[in-house]
Amino acid sequence: MPDMQRFREVVDEAGCAIIGQTGNLAPADRRLYAIRDVTATVESVPMITASILSKKLAAGLDGLVMDIKTGNGAFAATMDFARELAHAITGVAAEAGLPATALITDMNQPLASAAGNAVEVQNAIDYLTGRKREERLHRVVTALCAQMLLAGGLAETFDTATARIEAVLAGGAAAEHFQKMVAALGGPSDLVEKAGRHLPAAPVIEPVYPETAGHVIAIDTFAIGNAVVVLGGGRRRARDTVDPAVGLTQLAAIGERIEARQPLAMIHARSAGAAAEAAATIRQSYTLGTADAVRPPALIRERIGKAP
C-alpha cells in the first residue's frame, strides 16, 4: 500500500488512484464495526452512516458521490432502506460541510456480464477500451461520473458532464489514465494492451445450461455471488484466501432469450467439481419464463442530495 506521499504523486501523474485505507484512518471505526456485529446492529442506519462518513470526513474530501445499491443482491435489499440510508448519508455529510450526492441503483441482477476478480478486471479494461461496453454498466458509470464532474465544478450541467465522459472514452483518454495509474502503483505498464499476459486464468472453463429454454424474468443476484464464493472467488471467513482466476462470464441478463443449449453463464473454475457445484447454484439463480412476464427493473432509481 503506498504511503501518503506516493498516493499524492500517483494522483498528480495519473489523475486518479485506487487504494485501501490503513488502520490510521478513523481507527475507532473498526472497533465500532465489531460491536455492531455482536449486537445485531449491522443494519443500523445511524451506525452505517457514522462508519462511512467517519472515514470520508477524516480524509478531507471536497465532495462525495455515493452509489447505493438496492435489490436482491444488495445490502439495502428494499428501496425504503436504500432511500433511508441515502438521506442519512447525504444529510449528515451536508451538516458536516461536505457536499454529497447519492444515486440509488439497481442490483436485482449483476451490473455486467462478469463476476469475480480477474474476469471483472478484464471486463473493466474492455469497457475502457471500447472492446465491449455493456449498456447497464455504461449507464451507471456515466451517471456516477457525471455527478462527480458536477461536484468538482468541472461541468455545469448533467448533459455537458455526460458529453465529456463520452469524449474521454471515445478518444482513449480514460483507458490511458487507467494504465498510468496501474503502472504508477506498481502494476504492469502494458496491462491494458496485454491483459491476458498478466491476469490469471482458471484451468477449467465450462458452460452452464438452463433446464429449459425461455426468457430470463428474474435473477437471484445474491446467489450468483455465492456461486463465485463456491468457486473460491470470495471469502466465507476473514482468514480465507481468494482465488483471483475464478469467476463467471457471459452472465445472461433479465429479458434475454436463452435457448436450451445456450449458456446462462460460463464458469471459470479451479476444478471440474467446483464448476459443477457452482453450476447447480447458477441454475437455481435464474428464473426463465415467457416474454410477456419480463419486467426489467429500473436501473437508476433515484438521486438524493443537494444539486451542486
PDB file of C-alpha atoms in Angstrom, residues 78-79 227 245 252 262 283 292 294:
ATOM      1  CA  THR A  78     -35.515  -2.721  -0.250  1.00  0.00           C
ATOM      2  CA  MET A  79     -35.954   0.692  -1.812  1.00  0.00           C
ATOM      3  CA  ALA A 227     -21.570 -19.182  -6.724  1.00  0.00           C
ATOM      4  CA  ALA A 245      -8.649 -16.526 -11.518  1.00  0.00           C
ATOM      5  CA  ALA A 252     -27.381 -13.714 -19.054  1.00  0.00           C
ATOM      6  CA  GLN A 262     -27.313 -21.560 -24.829  1.00  0.00           C
ATOM      7  CA  ARG A 283     -29.315 -22.753 -12.476  1.00  0.00           C
ATOM      8  CA  ASP A 292     -44.653 -11.175 -21.554  1.00  0.00           C
ATOM      9  CA  VAL A 294     -40.308  -9.902 -18.336  1.00  0.00           C
TER      10      VAL A 294
END
